[in-house]
Structure formats: structure tokens, C-alpha cells
Coordinates of C-alpha atoms in Angstrom, one line a residue:
Chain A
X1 CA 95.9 138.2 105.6
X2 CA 93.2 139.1 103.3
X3 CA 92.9 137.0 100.3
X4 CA 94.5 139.1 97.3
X5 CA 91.4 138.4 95.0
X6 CA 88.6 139.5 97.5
X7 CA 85.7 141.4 95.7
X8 CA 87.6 141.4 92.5
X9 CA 84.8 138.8 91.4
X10 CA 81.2 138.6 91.7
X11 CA 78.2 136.1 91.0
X12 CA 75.8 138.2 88.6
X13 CA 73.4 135.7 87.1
X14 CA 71.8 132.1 88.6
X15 CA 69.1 130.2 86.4
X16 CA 67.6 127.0 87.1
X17 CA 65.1 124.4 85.5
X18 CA 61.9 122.7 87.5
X19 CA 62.8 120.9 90.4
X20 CA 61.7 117.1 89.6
X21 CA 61.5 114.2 91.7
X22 CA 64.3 111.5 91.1
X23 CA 63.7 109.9 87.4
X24 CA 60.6 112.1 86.2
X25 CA 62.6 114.8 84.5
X26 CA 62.7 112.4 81.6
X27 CA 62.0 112.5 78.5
X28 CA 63.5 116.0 78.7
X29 CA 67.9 115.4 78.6
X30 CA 70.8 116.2 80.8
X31 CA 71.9 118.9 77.7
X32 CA 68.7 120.1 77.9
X33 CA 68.1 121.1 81.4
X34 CA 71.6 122.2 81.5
X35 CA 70.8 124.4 78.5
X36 CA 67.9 125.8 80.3
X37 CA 69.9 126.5 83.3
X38 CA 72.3 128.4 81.5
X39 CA 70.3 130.4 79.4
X40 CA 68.0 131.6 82.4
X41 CA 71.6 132.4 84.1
X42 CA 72.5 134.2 81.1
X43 CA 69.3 136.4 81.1
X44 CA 69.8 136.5 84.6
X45 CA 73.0 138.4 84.1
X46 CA 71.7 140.5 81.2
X47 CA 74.4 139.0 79.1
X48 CA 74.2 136.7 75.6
X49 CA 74.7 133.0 75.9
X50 CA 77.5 134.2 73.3
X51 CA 79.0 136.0 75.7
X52 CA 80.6 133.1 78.0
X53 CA 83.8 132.1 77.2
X54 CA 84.8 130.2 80.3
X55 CA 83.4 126.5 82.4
X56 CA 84.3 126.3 85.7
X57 CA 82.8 122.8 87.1
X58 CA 83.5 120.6 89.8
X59 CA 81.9 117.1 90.7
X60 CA 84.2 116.4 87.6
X61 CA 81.6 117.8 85.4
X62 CA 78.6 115.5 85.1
X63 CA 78.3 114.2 88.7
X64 CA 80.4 111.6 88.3
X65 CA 78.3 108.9 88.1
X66 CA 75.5 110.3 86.6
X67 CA 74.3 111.1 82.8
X68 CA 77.2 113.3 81.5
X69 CA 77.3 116.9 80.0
X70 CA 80.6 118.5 79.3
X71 CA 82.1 121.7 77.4
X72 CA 82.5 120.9 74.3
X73 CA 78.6 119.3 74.0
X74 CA 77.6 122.6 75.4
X75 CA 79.2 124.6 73.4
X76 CA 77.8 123.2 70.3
X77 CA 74.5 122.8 72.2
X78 CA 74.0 126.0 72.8
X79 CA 76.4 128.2 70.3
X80 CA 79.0 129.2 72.5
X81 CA 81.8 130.2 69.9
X82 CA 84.7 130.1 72.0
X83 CA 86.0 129.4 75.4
X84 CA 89.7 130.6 77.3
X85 CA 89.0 128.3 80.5
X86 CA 87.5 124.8 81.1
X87 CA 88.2 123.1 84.3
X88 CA 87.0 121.5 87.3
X89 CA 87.4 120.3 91.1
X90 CA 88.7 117.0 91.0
X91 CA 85.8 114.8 93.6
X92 CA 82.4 115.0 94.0
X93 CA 79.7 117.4 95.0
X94 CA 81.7 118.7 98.2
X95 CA 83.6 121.4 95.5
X96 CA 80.5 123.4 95.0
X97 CA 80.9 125.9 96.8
X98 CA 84.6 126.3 95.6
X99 CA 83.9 126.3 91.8
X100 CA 83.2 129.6 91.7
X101 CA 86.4 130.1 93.1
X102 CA 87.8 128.4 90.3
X103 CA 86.0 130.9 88.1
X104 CA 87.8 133.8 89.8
X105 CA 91.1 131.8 88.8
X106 CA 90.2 132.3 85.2
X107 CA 88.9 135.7 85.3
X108 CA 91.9 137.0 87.1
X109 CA 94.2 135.4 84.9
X110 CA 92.2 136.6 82.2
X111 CA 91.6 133.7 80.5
X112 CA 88.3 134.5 80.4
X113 CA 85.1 136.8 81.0
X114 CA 82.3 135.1 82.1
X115 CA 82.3 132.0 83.4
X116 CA 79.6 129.4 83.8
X117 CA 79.5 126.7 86.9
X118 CA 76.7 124.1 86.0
X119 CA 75.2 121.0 87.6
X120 CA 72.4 119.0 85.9
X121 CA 71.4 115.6 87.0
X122 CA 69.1 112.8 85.6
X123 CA 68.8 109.8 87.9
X124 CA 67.3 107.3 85.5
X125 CA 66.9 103.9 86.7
X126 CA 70.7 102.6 85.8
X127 CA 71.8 105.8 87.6
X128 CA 70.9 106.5 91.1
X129 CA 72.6 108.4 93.7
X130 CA 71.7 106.7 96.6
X131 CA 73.1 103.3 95.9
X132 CA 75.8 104.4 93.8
X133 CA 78.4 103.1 95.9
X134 CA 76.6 99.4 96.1
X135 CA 76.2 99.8 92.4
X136 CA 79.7 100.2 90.9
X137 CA 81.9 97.2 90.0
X138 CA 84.1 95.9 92.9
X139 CA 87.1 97.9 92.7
X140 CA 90.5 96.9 94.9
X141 CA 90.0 99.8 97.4
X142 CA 85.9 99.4 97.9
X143 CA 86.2 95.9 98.1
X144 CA 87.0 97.0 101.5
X145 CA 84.1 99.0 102.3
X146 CA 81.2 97.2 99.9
X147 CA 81.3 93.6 101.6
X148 CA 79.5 96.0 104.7
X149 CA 76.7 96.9 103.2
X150 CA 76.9 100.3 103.4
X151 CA 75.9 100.8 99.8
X152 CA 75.1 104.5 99.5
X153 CA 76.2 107.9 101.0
X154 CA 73.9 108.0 103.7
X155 CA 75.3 104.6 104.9
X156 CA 78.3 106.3 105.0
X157 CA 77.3 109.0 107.0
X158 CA 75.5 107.4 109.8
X159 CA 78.2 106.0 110.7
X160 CA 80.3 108.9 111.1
X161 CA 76.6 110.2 112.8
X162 CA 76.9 107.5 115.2
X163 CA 80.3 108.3 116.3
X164 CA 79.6 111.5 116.9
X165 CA 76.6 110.5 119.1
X166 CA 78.9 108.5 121.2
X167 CA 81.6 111.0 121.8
X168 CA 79.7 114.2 122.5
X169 CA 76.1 113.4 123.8
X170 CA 74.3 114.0 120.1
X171 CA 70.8 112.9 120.0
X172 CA 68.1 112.3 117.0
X173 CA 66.3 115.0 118.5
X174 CA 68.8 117.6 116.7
X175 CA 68.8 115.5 113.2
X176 CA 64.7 115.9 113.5
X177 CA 65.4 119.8 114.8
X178 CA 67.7 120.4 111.6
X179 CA 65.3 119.1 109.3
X180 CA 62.2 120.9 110.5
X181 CA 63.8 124.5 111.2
X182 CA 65.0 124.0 106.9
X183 CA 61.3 122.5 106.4
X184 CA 59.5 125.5 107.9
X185 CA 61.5 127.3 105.4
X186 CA 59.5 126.0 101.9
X187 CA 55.9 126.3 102.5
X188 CA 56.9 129.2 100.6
X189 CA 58.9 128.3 97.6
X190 CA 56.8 127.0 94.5
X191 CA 59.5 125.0 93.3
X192 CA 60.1 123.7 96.2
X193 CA 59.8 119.3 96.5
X194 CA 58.8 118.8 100.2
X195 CA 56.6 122.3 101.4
X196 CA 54.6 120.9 104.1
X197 CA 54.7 121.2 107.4
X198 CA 56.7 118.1 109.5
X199 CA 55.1 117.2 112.6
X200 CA 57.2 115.2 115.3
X201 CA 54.9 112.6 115.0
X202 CA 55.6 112.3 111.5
X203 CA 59.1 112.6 111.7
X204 CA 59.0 109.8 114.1
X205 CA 57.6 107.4 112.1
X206 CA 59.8 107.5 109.4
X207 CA 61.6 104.2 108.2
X208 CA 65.3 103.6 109.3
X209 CA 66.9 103.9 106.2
X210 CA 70.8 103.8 108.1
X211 CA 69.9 103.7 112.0
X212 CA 70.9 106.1 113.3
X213 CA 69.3 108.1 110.5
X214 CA 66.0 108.0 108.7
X215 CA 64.4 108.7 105.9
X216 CA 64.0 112.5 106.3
X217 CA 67.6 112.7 107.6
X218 CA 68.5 111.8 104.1
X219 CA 68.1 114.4 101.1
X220 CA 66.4 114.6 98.4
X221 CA 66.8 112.7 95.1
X222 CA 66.3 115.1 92.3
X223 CA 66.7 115.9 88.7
X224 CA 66.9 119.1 87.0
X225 CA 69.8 121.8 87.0
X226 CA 71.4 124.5 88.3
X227 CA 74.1 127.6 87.0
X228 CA 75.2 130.2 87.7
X229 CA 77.5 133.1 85.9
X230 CA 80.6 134.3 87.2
X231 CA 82.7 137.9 86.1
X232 CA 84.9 140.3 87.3
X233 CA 83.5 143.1 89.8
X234 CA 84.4 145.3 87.0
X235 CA 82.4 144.2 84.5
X236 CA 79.3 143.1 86.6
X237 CA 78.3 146.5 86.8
X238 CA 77.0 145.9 83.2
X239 CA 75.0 143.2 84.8
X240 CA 71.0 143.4 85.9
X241 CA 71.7 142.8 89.2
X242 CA 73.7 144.1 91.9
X243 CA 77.0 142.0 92.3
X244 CA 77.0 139.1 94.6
X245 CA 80.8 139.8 95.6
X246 CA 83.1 136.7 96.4
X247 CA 84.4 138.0 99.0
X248 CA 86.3 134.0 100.1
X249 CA 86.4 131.3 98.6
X250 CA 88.4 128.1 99.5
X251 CA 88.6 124.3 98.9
X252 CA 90.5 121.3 100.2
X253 CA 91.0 120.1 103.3
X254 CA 93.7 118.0 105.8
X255 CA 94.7 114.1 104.8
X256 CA 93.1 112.6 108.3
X257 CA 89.9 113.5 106.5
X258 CA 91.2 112.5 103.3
X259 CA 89.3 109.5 101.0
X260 CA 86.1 109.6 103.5
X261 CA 83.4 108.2 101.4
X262 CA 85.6 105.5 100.9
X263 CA 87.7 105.0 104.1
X264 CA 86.7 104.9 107.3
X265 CA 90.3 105.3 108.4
X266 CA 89.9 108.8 110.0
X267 CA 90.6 109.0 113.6
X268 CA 88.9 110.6 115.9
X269 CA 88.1 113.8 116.4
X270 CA 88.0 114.3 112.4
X271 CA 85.7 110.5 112.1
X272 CA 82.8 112.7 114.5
X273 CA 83.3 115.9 111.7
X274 CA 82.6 117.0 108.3
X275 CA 86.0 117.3 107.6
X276 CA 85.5 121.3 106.6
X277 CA 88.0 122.3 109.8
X278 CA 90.7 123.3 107.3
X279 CA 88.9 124.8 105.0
X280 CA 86.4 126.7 107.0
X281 CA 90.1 128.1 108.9
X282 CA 91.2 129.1 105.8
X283 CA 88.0 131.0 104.7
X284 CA 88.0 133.1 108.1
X285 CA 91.5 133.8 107.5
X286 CA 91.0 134.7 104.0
X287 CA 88.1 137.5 105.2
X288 CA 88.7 138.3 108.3
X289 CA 85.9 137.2 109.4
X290 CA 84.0 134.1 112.0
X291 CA 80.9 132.6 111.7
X292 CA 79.4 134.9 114.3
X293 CA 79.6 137.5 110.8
X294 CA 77.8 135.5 108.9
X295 CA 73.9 137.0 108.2
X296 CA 72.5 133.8 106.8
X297 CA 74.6 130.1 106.3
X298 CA 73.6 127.6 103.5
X299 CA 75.1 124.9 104.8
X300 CA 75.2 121.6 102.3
X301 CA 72.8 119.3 104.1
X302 CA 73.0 116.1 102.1
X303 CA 72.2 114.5 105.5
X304 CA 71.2 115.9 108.7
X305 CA 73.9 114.9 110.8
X306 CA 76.0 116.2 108.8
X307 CA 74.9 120.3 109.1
X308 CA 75.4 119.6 112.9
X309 CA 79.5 118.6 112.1
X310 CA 79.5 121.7 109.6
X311 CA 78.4 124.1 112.0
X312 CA 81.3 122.9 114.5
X313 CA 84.2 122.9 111.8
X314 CA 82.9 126.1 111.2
X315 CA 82.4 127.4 114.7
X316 CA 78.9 128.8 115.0
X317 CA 79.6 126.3 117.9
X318 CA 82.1 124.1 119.9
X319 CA 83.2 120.9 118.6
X320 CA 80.6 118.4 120.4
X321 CA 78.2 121.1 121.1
X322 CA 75.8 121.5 118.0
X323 CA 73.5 119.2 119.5
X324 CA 72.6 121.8 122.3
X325 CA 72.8 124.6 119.6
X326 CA 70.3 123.2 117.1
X327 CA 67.9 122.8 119.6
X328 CA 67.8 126.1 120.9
X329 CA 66.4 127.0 117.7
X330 CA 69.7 128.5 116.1
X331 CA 69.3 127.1 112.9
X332 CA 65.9 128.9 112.4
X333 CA 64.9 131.6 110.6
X334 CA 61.9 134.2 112.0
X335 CA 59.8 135.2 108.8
X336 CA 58.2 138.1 111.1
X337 CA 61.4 139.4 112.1
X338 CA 63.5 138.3 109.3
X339 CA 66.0 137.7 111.3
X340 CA 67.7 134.2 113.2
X341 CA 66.4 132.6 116.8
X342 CA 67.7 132.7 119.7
X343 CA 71.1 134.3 118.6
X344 CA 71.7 131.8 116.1
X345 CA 72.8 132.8 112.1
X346 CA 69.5 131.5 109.6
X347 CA 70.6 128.5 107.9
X348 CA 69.0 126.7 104.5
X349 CA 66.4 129.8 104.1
X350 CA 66.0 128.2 101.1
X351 CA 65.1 124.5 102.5
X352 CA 68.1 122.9 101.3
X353 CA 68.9 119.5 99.9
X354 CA 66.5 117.8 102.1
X355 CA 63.3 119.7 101.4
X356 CA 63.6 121.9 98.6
X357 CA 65.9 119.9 95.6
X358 CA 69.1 118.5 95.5
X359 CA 71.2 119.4 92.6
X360 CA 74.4 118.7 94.4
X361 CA 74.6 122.0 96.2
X362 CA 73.8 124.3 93.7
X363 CA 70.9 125.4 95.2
X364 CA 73.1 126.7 98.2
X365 CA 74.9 129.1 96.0
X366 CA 72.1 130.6 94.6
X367 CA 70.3 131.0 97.6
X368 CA 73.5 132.8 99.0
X369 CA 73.7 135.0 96.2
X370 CA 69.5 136.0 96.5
X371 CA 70.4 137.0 100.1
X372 CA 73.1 139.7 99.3
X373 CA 70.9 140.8 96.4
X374 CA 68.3 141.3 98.9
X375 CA 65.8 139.4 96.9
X376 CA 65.4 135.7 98.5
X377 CA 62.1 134.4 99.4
X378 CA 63.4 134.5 102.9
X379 CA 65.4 137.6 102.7
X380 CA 67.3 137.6 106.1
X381 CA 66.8 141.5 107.4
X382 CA 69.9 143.8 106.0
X383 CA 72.3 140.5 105.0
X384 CA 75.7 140.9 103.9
X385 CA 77.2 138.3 104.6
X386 CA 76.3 134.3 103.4
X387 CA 78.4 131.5 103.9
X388 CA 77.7 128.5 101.2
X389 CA 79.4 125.4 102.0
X390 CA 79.9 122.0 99.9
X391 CA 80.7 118.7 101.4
X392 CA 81.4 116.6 103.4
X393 CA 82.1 114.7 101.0
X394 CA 85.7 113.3 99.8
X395 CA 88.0 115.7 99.7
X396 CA 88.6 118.4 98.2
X397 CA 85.6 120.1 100.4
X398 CA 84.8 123.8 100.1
X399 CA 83.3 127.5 101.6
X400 CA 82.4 130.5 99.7
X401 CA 81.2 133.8 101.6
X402 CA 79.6 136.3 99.5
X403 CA 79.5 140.0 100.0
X404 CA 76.7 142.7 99.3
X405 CA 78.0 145.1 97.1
Chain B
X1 CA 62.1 110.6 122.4
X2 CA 65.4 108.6 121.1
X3 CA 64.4 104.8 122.0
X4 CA 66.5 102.1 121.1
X5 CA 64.5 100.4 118.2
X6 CA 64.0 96.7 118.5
X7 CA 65.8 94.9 115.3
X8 CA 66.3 91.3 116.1
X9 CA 69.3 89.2 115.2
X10 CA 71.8 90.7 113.2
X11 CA 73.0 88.7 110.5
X12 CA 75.9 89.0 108.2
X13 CA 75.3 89.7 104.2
X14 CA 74.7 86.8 102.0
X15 CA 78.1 85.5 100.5
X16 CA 77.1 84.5 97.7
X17 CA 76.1 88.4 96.9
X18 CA 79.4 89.5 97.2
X19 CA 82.7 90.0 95.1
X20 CA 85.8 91.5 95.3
X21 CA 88.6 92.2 93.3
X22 CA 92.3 92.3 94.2
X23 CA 95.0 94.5 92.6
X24 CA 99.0 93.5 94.0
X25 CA 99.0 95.9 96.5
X26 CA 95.7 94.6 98.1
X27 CA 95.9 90.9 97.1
X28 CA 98.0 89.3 100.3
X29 CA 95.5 90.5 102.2
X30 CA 92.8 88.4 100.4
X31 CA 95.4 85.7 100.0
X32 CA 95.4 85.3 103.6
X33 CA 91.7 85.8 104.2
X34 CA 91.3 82.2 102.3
X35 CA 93.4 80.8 104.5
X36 CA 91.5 82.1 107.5
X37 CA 94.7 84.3 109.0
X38 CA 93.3 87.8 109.5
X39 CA 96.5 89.9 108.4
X40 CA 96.6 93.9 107.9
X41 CA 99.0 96.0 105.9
X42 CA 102.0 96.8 107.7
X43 CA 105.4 99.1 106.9
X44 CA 108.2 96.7 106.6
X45 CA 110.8 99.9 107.5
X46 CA 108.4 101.7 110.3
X47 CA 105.9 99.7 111.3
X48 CA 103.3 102.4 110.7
X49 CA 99.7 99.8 109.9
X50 CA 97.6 101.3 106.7
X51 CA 94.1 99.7 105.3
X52 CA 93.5 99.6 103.2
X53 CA 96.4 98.5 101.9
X54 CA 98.1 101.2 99.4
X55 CA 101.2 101.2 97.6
X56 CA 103.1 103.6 99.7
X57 CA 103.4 104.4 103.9
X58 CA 102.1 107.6 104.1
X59 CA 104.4 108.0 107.0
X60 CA 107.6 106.8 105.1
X61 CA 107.1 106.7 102.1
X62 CA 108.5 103.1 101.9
X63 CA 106.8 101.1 99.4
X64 CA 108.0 97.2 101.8
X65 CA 105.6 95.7 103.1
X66 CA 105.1 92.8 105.8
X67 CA 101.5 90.8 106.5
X68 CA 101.6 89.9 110.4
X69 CA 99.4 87.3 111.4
X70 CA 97.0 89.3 114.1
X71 CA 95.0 87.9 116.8
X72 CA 91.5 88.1 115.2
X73 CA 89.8 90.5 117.6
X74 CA 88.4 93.9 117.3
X75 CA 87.2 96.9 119.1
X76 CA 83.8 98.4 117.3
X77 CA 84.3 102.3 116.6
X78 CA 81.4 103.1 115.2
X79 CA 78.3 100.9 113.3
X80 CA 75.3 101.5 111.6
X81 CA 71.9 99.0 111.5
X82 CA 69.9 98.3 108.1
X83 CA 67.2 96.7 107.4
X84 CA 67.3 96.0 103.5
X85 CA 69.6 93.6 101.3
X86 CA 70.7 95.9 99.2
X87 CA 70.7 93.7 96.3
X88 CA 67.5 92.7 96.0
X89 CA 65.8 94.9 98.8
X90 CA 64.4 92.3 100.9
X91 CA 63.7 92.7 104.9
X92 CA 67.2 91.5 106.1
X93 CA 69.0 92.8 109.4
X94 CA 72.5 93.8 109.4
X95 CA 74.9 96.0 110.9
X96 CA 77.9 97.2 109.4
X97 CA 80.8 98.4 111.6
X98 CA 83.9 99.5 111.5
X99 CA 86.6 98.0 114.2
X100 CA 89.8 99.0 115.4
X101 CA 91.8 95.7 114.5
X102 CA 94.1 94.5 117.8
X103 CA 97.4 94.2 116.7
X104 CA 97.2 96.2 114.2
X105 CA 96.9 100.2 116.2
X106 CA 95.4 102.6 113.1
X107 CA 94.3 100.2 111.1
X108 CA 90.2 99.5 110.7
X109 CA 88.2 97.2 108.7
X110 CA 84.9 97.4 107.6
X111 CA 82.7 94.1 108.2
X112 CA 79.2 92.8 109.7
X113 CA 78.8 92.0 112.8
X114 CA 76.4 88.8 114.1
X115 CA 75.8 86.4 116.9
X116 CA 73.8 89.3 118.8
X117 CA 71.0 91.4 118.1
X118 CA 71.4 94.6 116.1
X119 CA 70.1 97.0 119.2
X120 CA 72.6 95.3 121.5
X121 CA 75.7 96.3 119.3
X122 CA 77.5 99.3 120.6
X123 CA 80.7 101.1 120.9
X124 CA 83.4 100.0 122.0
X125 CA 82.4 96.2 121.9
X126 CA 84.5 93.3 121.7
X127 CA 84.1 91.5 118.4
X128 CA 86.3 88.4 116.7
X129 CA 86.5 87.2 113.2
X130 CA 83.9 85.1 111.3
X131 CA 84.5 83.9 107.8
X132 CA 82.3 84.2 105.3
X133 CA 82.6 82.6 101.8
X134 CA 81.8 84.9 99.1
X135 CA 82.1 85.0 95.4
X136 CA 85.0 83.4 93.5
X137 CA 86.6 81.4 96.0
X138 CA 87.4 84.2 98.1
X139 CA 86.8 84.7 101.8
X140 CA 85.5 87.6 103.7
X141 CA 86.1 88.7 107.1
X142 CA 83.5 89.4 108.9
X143 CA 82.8 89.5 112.7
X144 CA 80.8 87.9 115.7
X145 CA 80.2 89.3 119.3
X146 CA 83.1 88.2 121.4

């Protein structure tokens, strides 16, 4: 059944800061590149920074473990002189792609009018992402996972990678194919970290960072930030841009999945997964819709292996078979046709979290919301249709489809 | 193009790197660990097995819970191989996996593995407890090829 708020909500503006590589955004501040972010989303829009009277976060606002901005410090920041709605996905970066959901929440209750989803990150020193688990204090529960060794998120993930190489046949060649078909896709993109070409060679010879993934099978470490602006359909057409309409938007997921980046507890087939099964059914229930709809995918790609599990839960292939359907070029995009490969859907036309930036899956949203405009630097030919996805990560994951209007 | 890369021995984490803490729902485990008795949490009313341990079964709800002394060996379900200490970023081979305990159906643990060499672990391998002294006067276990 459709979902009772379908296109009654649209993304009008995104704005973004420079791209920087982990620890050289400084000495600029987190409230400062948020700032930017949200003033460039507010001109975006066509609205006044005045104007937005509602937060809608998730990575409970701040990245967790990361340099922290929140509502009120914005708010005085920037001169925001009220707000109806502040909230956020509880968990980490796997609720991007349902905070704008939780926008649509405050809008429809009218709470609010427009509503801002943010993510800025500084990884100075003292705060890096990719040891964070080896970094915190022992805690009773990760005093059963920290003893191992597997200190960051990637550790995490190659595990689960590993398992899914043993059950359904999955080899490296696919992690390499998934991150040249997104690297072919920045040569293009001036903010864009990694733009050059990968050669297999190169690929190759990258250092084991978790065997059975390497270095380029692990994303980006960026600073910078990300927003974007969220209001009723009604009202975007007051906006600069044509509405990107949120046509589904869901988050959460099933307990098997459950604690993940803390637990290895899942059984099988959900340990071999991204854990988005439940959500993704509940996003093609909520449109109407399959994968095989979808014009473009942006598909959170904090590690390779990772976009291969996604594209299963999601069902632009069989469980087990996304090895076979990476390498038949699916995943790629055709600049001279505008269009996918091989009958596959265009995914990460923006590069993604491994080549372009990592700003917790921000950068998906906004890419989604450039294709329905019709104005991405890889415009897939007469798209209507982007999935955004965030996660795998602990749950809650999410999906968000967005409509052209 | 996949080859099995060529690690060497793999060798558990140093010890004296590592600390845990406990809270009462987790301690009996660790309690038991110092006496070398590889335990996992187990409903006293169903028998359902939960790591790790948590103050409820998520299958009944029952907060009782008994400690059964289990045989030591393990299954590996899946692994990983580094090559950094990741405290102090030195070359150092290990292989974290996670093992289906025996005795114990549902329950896993996450450990190293040593006594073999890193390319040699795989699925499905038979593995049994080593203990490994870490921080504080607790005991850590981990696991050696079978």
C-alpha cells in the first residue's frame, strides 16, 4: 500500500563545503563548515537561513564520535530565531538516507517548514574514524569484540566480506570491479578526492588493510560537510529548483541484524548481508516499486563489499549472486550514452565514499537529488527514479527513493 | 587474480595491550575465564545461549542465568588477517575470528587464532581455547588450531 506521505515532501536545496582529506580541514571548525553547508543549502533553496525552523539529524547529530555540532550551537551560530522540530536517528551513519524522512515527520505534523539534515565532520588526530572502535575505553559489551583486534569498521566488515565469499562463490575481483566502475565516475568532479584513473595493476598492489579487503576497498576519510533542506511539496514550488520528491523513505531493520558493528552474533544468511532486507522490502512496498525501477542507485559504499550485499537486500540481484552481476559491468555508468551497462541501474555517478568524499553518506543524498533535477555531473539520460541508501551499519539502517517532479 | 597472500605465523595480540571491563551481567563470564573454564551465557528457564551476555533472553525474556562449563572447542565462521598492532602500528600478524562455540549452539566469540599460519586459517576449522593473560589480572580466551 502506498505510503500515505508519498510526494507530499520534497528536497529543494543541498550545499556543501570543500571536500578535504582526513585532518586538513583545520584551522577552519566543525560550526564552521556546518555553517557553510547550510547557508549554500539555504541559497540553494532560494530561502533565508532565517527561514528554517526545523533539524532533522541522524548519526545522533555530530557523528558520534567525532567533533560535535548540535541545534542550539547552530542556531546561535548562524541566527536561526526559532525552531518547531529537533530530532535525530538514534545510531550511526546508516540513518542517512532516512533523516529526511524524519523531516517529512515534522513537516506533516507541522511542526515545522523547512527543515535542515546536516553532517560535518573533523577527524583531528584524537578523533579518527577508522580506529574508533580500537580507540574507545573498554566497555562490558566491546570487551567482547576489542580483545580481536578488529579495531575499526572495515575490520568489521571483512569479516562479514569473508563470509559471504565462502557461502556464495564472491571473489576480490567484484570488490576491485565496484571500486573502479564508482572511480571512472570522478575524473569529472572538481571536488572530487581520488579522480584518477585505477588500473588493475594498481589496484592489486594495494596493502591489506583487513584481508580480505584492501586499502581501496575501504573509503575515504574526509572532513568537510554536507546539508540539505527539506519542505513540503507545497511550498517547494517557491524554491529555485524543481522539487526532488520523496517519494519512500524508510529506516530500521530486523533484530538478527541487530547490534552488527558490535556483535557478530548474526546467523547466517543475514552475517553474508548488509542487513538492509527489511528495510529495502519496506521501501518497495511503500512505492510500488523494485529495483529494476530505479534510474540511478547511490548505494552507501563505506566498503566495497558491502555495495555487493546492498544490491542483494535490495534485489538488483539474487542473494549470492552480485558477484557475477558487478562484473558484468552493472554497476557502471556510460557517459556516451548516459545510460547503465549491460542492463544494470548506474550506481555512485557521483564516486561515492570511496573516491569522491565521505561525509557519512551525505554525498549520496545529494547526488540522488541532482539526478531527478536533471542537473548531476553524470546526469543518468531521463532519470526519475534514485535510490539513496545508508548503512550497513548498526541498526537502524535506511532507503530513500526520490521522485522527479 | 585472487591468490592466497603468504602471511606467515599468526600470532595472537599482545596481552599486556589489552583490558576489559566487566559489568554483573558479563562478569561470570570473565570470572570463569581466570580460572581457565570457557563458560557462555545460558537461559536458566529455556536454554536459549546469548553472547554476549545481556541481561535478558531475548527468547524469554527470563532474566536467570546458568554458566555451563563447555568443552573448549570451536568451529571458525568467518576471520579476517591483519598485519598491524593496532596500538602502536607495528608489522605484527594476526587473525581475528569469530567461532561457533561447541556446546554452546548460537553462541559465538570473537578471539585470535594461532599455532598455524594466517593463509592456512579457513572456514569451518577446528580451533580450541588458549589463554592469554591480559591486563588486570584478567584472562582472555583466545584460540589455537585444533
Amino acid at each position: 500500500m502506498a505510503w500515505v506521505n508519498q510526494d507530499k515532501c520534497a528536497i529543494v536545496g543541498v550545499g556543501a563545503t570543500d571536500y578535504y582529506v582526513r585532518g586538513k580541514s583545520w584551522p577552519r571548525t566543525i560550526n564552521d563548515m556546518a555553517g557553510e553547508a547550510i547557508l549554500n543549502a539555504c541559497a540553494d533553496a532560494g530561502i533565508s537561513v532565517k527561514d528554517i525552523d526545523g533539524f532533522a539529524y541522524y548519526s545522533t547529530a555530530g557523528a558520534g564520535y567525532l567533533d560535535k555540532f548540535d541545534t542550539a550551537s547552530l542556531m546561535e551560530t548562524l541566527g536561526i530565531p526559532h525552531i518547531g522540530f529537533s530530532a535525530t536517528l538514534t545510531s550511526g551513519g546508516g540513518g542517512v538516507a532516512g533523516a529526511p524522512g524524519l523531516a517529512v515527520a515534522g513537516l506533516m505534523n507541522e511542526d515545522c517548514k523547512y527543515v535542515v539534515t546536516i553532517m560535518a565532520l573533523q577527524q583531528l588526530p584524537q578523533h579518527r574514524l577508522g580506529v574508533v572502535f580500537g580507540a574507545a575505553a573498554p566497555s562490558p559489551e566491546n570487551s567482547f569484540l576489542q580483545p580481536s583486534g578488529l579495531v575499526g569498521p572495515g575490520h568489521l566488515m571483512s569479516v562479514l566480506a569473508r563470509r559471504h565469499m565462502h557461502l556464495y562463490g564472491t571473489t576480490r575481483e567484484a570488490f576491485k570491479e565496484v571500486v573502479q566502475a564508482t572511480r571512472a565516475n570522478t575524473h569529472n568532479r572538481p571536488k572530487a578526492v581520488r579522480k584518477d584513473p585505477l588500473t588493475d595493476e594498481q589496484y592489486w598492489g594495494q596493502p591489506m588493510l583487513a584481508d580480505p579487503l584492501c586499502r581501496l576497498d575501504f573509503c575515504l576519510e574526509t572532513d568537510g560537510a554536507v546539508a540539505i533542506i527539506t519542505t513540503t511539496t507545497e511550498r517547494a514550488k517557491d524554491c529555485r529548483h524543481a522539487p526532488a520528491l520523496i517519494h519512500g523513505c524508510t529506516h530500521g531493520g530486523q533484530r538478527e541484524w541487530g547490534r552488527a558493528f558490535a556483535w557478530m552474533g548474526m546467523p547466517d544468511p543475514h552475517f553474508a548481508s548488509s542487513g538492509h532486507k527489511y528495510v529495502a522490502d519496506r521501501l518497495w512496498e511503500q512505492t510500488g516499486l523494485s529495483a529494476k525501477d530505479m534510474d540511478v542507485a547511490l548505494i552507501y559504499d563505506h566498503f566495497s563489499a558491502m555495495v555487493l550485499m546492498q544490491l542483494e537486500d535490495y534485489g538488483f540481484c539474487e542473494k549470492g549472486e552480485a558477484n557475477d552481476y558487478a562484473l558484468a559491468g552493472k554497476l557502471r555508468y556510460d557517459p556516451a550514452t548516459g545510460c547503465g551497462v549491460n542492463g544494470g541501474v548506474p550506481v555512485n555517478t557521483h564516486g561515492g565514499n570511496l573516491n569522491e568524499a565521505y561525509i557519512i553518506g551525505m554525498t549520496h543524498v545529494v547526488e540522488a537529488v541532482e539526478q531527478v533535477r536533471g542537473t548531476a555531473i553524470n546526469q543518468v539520460k531521463d532519470a526519475e527514479f534514485a535510490l539513496a541508501t545508508g548503512g550497513p551499519a548498526s541498526l537502524p539502517v535506511s532507503g530513500l527513493v526520490l521522485r522527479k517532479a | 587474480m585472487t591468490t592466497t597472500l603468504t602471511y606467515g605465523p599468526a600470532r595472537a595480540l599482545p596481552g599486556e595491550q589489552i583490558a576489559i571491563t566487566t559489568n554483573p551481567d558479563t562478569e561470570p563470564f570473565w570470572l570463569a575465564a581466570k580460572e581457565h573454564r570457557l563458560t557462555a551465557c545460558q537461559c536458566a528457564d529455556c536454554g536459549h545461549f546469548r553472547m554476549p551476555p545481556s541481561p535478558y533472553c531475548p527468547e524469554c525474556q527470563s532474566t536467570a542465568k546458568q554458566w555451563p562449563t563447555l568443552p573448549g572447542t570451536a568451529t571458525v565462521f568467518s576471520f579476517a588477517i591483519c598485519t598491524k598492532n593496532p596500538k602502536n602500528g607495528e608489522d605484527y600478524v594476526y587473525v581475528p575470528v569469530v567461532v561457533d562455540l561447541d556446546g554452546a549452539p548460537g553462541a559465538r566469540l570473537n578471539a585470535n587464532v594461532s599455532g598455524c599460519d594466517a593463509e592456512d586459517v579457513h572456514i569451518g576449522m577446528k580451533v580450541a581455547v588458549d589463554w592469554t593473560d591480559i591486563k588486570d589480572g584478567w584472562v582472555l580466551p583466545n584460540f589455537r588450531k585444533a
